[in-house]
PDB file of C-alpha atoms in Angstrom:
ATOM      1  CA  UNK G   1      23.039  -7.481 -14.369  1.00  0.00           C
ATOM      2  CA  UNK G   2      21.562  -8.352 -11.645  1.00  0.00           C
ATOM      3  CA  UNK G   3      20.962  -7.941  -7.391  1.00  0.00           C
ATOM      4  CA  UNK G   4      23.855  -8.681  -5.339  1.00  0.00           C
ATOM      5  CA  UNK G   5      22.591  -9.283  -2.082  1.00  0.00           C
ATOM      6  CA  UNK G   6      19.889  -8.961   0.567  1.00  0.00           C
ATOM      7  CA  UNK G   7      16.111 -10.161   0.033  1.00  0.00           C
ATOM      8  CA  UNK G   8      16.246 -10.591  -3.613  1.00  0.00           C
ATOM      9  CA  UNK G   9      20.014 -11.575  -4.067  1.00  0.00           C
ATOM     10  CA  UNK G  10      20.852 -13.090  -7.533  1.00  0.00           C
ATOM     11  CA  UNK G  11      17.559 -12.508  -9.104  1.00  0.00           C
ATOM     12  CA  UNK G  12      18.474 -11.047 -12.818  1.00  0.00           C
ATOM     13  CA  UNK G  13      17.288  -7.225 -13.879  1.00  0.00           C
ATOM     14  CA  UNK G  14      16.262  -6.869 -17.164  1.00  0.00           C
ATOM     15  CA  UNK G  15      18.021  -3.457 -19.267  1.00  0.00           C
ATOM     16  CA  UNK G  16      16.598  -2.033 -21.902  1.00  0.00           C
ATOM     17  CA  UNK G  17      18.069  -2.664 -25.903  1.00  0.00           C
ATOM     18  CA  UNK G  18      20.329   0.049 -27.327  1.00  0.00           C
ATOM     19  CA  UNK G  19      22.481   2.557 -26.106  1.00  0.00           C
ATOM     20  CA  UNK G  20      19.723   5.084 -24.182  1.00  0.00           C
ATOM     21  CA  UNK G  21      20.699   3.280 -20.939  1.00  0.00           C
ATOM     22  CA  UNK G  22      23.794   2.799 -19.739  1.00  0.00           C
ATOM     23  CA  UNK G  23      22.935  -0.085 -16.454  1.00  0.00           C
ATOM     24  CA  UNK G  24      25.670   0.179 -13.748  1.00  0.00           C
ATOM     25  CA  UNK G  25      27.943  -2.863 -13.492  1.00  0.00           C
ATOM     26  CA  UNK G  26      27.737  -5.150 -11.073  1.00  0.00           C
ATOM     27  CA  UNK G  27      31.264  -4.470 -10.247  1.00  0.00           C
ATOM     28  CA  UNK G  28      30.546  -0.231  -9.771  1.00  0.00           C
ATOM     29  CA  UNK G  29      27.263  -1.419  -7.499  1.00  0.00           C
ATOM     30  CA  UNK G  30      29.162  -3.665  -5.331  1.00  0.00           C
ATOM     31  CA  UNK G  31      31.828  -1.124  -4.823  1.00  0.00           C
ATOM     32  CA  UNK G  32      29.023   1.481  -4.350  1.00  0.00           C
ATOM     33  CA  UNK G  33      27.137  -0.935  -1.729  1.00  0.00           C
ATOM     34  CA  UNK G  34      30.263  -1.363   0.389  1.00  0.00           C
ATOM     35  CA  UNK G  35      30.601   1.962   0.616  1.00  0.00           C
ATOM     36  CA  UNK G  36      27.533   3.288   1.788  1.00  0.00           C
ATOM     37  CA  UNK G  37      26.132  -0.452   3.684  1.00  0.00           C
ATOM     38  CA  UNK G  38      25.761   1.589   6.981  1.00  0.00           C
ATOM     39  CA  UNK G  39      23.358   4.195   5.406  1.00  0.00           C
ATOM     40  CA  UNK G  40      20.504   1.845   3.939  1.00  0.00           C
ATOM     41  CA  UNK G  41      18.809   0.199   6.481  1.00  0.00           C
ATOM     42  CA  UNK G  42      15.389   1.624   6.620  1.00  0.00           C
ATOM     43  CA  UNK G  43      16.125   4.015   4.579  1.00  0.00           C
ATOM     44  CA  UNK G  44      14.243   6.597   1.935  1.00  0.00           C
ATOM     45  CA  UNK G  45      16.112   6.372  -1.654  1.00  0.00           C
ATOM     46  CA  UNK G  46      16.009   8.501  -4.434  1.00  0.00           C
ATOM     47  CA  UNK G  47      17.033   7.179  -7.925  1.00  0.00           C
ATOM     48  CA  UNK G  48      17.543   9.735 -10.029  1.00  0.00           C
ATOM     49  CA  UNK G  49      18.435   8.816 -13.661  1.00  0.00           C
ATOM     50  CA  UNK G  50      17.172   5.120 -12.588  1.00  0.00           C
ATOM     51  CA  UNK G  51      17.446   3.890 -15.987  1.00  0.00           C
ATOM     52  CA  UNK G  52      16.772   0.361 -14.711  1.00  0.00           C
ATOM     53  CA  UNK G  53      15.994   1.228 -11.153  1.00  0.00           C
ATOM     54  CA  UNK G  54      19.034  -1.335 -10.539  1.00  0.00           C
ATOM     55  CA  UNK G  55      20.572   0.976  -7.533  1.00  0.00           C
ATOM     56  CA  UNK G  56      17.277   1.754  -5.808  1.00  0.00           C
ATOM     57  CA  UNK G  57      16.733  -2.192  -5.962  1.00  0.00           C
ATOM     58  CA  UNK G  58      19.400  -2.949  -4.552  1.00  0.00           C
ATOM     59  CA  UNK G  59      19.061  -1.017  -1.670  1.00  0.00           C
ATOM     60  CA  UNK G  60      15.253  -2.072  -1.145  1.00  0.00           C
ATOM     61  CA  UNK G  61      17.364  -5.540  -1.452  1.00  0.00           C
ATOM     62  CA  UNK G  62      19.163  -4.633   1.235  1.00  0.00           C
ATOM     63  CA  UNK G  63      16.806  -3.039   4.113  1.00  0.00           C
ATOM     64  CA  UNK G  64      15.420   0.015   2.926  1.00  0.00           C
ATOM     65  CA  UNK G  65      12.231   1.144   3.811  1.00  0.00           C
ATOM     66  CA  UNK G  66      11.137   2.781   0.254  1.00  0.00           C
ATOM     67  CA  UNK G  67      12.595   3.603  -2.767  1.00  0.00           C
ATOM     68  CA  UNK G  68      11.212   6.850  -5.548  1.00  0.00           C
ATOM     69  CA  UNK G  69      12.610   5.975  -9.187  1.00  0.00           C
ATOM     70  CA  UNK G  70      12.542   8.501 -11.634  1.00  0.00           C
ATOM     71  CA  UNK G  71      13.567   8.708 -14.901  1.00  0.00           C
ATOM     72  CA  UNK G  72      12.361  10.586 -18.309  1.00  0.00           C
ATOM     73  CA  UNK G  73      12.390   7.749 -20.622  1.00  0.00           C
ATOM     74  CA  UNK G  74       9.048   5.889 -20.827  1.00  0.00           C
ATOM     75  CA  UNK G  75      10.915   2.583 -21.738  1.00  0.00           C
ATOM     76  CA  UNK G  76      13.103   3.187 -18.908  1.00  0.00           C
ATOM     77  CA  UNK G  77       9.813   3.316 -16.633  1.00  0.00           C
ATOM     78  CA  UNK G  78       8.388   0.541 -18.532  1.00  0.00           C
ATOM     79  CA  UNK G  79      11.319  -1.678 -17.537  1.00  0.00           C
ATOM     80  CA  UNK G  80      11.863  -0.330 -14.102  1.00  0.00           C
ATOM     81  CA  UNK G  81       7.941  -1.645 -13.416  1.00  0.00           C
ATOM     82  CA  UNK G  82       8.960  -5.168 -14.678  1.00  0.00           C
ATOM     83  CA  UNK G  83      12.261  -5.449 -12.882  1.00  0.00           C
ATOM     84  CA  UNK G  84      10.696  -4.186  -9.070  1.00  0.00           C
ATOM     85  CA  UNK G  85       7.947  -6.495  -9.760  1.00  0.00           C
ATOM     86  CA  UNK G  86       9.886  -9.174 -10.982  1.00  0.00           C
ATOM     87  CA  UNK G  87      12.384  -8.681  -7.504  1.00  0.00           C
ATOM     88  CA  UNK G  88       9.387  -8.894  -4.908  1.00  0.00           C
ATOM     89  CA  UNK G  89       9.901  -4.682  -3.916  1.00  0.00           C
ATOM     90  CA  UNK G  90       6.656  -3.376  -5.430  1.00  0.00           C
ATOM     91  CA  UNK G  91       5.015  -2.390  -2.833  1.00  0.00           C
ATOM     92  CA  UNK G  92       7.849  -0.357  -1.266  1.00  0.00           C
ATOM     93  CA  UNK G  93       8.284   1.490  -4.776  1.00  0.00           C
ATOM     94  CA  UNK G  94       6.952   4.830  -6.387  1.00  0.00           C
ATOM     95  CA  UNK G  95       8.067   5.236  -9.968  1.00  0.00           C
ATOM     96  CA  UNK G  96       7.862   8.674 -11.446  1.00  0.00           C
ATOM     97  CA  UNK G  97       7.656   9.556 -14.931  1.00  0.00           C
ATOM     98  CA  UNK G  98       9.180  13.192 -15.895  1.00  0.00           C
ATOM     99  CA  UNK G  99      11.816  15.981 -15.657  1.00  0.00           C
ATOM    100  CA  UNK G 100      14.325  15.036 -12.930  1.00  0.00           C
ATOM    101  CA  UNK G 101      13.972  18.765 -11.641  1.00  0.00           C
ATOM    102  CA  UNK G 102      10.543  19.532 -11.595  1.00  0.00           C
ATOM    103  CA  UNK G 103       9.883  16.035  -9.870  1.00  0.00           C
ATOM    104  CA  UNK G 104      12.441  17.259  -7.199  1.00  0.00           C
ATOM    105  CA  UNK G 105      10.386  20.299  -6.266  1.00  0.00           C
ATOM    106  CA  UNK G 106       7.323  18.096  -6.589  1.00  0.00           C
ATOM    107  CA  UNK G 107       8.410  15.548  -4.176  1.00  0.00           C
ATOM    108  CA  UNK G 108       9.662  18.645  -2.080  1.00  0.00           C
ATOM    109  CA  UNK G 109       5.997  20.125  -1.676  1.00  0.00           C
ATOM    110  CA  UNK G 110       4.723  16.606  -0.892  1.00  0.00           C
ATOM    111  CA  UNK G 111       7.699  16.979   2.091  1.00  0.00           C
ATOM    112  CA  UNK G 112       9.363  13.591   1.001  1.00  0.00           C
ATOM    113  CA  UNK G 113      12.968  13.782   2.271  1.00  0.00           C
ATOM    114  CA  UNK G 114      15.322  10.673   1.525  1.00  0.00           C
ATOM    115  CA  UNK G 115      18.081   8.628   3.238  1.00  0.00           C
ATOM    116  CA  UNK G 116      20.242   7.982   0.081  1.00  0.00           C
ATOM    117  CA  UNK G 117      20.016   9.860  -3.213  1.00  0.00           C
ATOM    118  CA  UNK G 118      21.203   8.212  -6.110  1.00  0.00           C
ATOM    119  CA  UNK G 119      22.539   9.889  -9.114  1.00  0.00           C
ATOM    120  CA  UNK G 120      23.557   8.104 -12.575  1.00  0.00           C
ATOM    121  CA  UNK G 121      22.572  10.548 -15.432  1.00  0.00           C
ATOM    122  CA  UNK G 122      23.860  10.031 -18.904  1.00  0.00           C
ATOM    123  CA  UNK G 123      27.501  10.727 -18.760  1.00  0.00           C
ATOM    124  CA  UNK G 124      29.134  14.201 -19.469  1.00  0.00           C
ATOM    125  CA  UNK G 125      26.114  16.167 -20.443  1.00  0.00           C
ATOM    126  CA  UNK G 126      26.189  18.620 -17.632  1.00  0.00           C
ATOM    127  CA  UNK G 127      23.599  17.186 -16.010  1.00  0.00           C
ATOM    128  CA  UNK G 128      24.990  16.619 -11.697  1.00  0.00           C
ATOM    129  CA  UNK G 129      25.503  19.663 -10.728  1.00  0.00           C
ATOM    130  CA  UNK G 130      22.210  21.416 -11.580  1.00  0.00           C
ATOM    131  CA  UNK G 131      20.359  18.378 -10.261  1.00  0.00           C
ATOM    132  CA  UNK G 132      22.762  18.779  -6.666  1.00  0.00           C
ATOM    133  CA  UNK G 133      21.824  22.402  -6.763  1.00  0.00           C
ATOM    134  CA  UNK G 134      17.743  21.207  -6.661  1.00  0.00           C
ATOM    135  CA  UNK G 135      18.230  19.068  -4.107  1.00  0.00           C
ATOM    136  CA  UNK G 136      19.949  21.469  -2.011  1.00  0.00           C
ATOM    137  CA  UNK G 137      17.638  24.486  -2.578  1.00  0.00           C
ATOM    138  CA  UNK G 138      14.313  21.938  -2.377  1.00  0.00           C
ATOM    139  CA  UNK G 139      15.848  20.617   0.971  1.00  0.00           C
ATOM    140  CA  UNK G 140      15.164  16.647  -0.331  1.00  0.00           C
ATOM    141  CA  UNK G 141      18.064  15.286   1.452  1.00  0.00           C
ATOM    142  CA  UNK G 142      17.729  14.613   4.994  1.00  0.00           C
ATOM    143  CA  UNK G 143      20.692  15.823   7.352  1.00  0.00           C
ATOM    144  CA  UNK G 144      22.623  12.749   7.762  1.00  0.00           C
ATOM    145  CA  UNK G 145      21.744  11.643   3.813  1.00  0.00           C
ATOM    146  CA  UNK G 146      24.271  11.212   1.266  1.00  0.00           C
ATOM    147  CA  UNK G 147      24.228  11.710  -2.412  1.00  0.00           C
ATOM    148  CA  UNK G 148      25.730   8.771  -4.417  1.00  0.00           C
ATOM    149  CA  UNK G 149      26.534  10.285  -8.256  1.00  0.00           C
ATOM    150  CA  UNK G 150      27.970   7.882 -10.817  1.00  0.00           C
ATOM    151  CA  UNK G 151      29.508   9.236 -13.600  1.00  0.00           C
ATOM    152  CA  UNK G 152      32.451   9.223 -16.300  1.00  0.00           C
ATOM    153  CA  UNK G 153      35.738   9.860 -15.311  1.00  0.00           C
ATOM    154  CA  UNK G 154      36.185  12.444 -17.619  1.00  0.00           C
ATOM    155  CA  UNK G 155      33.640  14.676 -15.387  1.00  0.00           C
ATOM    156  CA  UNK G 156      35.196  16.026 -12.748  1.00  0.00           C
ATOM    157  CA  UNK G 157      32.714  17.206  -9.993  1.00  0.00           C
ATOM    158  CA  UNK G 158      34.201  20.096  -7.305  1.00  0.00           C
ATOM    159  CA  UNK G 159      35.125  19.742  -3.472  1.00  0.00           C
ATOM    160  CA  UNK G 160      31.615  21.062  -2.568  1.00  0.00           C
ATOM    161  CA  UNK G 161      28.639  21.716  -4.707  1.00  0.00           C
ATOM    162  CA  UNK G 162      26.242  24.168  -2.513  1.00  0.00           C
ATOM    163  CA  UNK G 163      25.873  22.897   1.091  1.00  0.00           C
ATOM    164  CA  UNK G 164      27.213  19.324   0.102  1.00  0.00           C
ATOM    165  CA  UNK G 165      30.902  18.538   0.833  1.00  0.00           C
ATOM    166  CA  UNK G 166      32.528  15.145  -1.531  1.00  0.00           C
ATOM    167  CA  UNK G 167      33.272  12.906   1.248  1.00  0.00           C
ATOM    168  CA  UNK G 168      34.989  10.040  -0.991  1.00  0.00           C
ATOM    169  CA  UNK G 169      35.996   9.363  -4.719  1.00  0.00           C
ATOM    170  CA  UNK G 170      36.889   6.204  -6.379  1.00  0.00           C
ATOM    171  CA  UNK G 171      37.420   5.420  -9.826  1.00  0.00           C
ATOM    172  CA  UNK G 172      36.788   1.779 -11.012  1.00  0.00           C
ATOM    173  CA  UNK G 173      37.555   2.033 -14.970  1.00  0.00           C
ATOM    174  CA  UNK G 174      36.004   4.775 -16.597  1.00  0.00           C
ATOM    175  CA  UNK G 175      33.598   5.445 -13.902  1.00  0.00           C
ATOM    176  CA  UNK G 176      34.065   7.751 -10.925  1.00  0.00           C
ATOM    177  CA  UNK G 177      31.543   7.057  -7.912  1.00  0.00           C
ATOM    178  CA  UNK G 178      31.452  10.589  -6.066  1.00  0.00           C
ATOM    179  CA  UNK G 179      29.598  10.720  -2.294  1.00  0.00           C
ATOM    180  CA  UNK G 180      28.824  14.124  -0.921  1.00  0.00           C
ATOM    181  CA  UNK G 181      27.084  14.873   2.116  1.00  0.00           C
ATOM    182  CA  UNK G 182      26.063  18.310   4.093  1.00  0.00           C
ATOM    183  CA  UNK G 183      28.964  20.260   5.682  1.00  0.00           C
ATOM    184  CA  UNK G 184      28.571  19.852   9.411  1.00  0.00           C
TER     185      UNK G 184
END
């Protein structure tokens, strides 16, 4: 695994042992770059479910302005702090430690809003809709943001969840990349 492109192209991320994570292939992330490249320049990201922090990386990689990482698994955290470190993007990072939902509504009252949210929770454990439905009533997700969600094929998401309309769909293997946006 490692970053594609932009400032720190090629550099290796470290994943952690074991089956906890599951790092997105460089394969999904390409596809996933390509398909949202006009959205990341300067933009705010939100990793949700950053396992590695691989996707927010990449996008800090590529031009945006700051990336929040947050994930519940302390040696998730442990190895996001190596791998931003070890790709040059510290100082345009904020790793969070906790409950994906209750750091939504905390980022929320701080009135952080974000570019690009990125979603890759563990696979077919009910766990993207609920987290849509917090970013929509917390209001995270600035008007012309999108919301990238990786997940298993076997998890099909709806047309619209709350406010948020699935703009595109592609499968690559067993994963599904799903991109909603508001409704205009």
């Amino acid at each position: 695994m490692r970053v594609i492109a932009g400032s720190s192209k090629g550099m290796r991320l470290k994943a952690p042992k074991g089956l906890d994570t599951r790092p997105t292939t460089d394969r999904v992330k390409e596809a996933i770059f390509s398909m949202i490249n006009p959205y990341i320049m300067d933009s705010i990201i939100l990793d949700l479910f950053a396992g590695t922090g691989s996707l927010g990386i990449e996008a800090l990689s590529r031009g945006a302005e700051k990336a929040y990482f947050v994930d519940n698994n302390k040696n998730s955290i442990k190895i996001i702090k190596e791998n931003v470190e070890h790709t040059g993007v510290k100082e345009k990072s904020t790793i969070l430690f906790g409950d994906v939902q209750k750091l939504i509504k905390e980022l929320a009252s701080n009135r952080i809003r974000f570019d690009i949210i990125f979603m890759d929770p563990p696979y077919l454990k009910g766990l993207i809709i609920p987290s849509i439905d917090i970013i929509d009533a917390e209001n995270v997700l600035n008007k012309e943001g999108i919301i990238v969600v990786e997940h298993d094929f076997k998890d099909i998401l709806p047309k619209c969840v709350g406010r948020f309309i699935k703009l595109k769909e592609k499968k690559y293997g067993k994963t599904l990349i799903s991109i909603y946006s508001e409704e205009e």
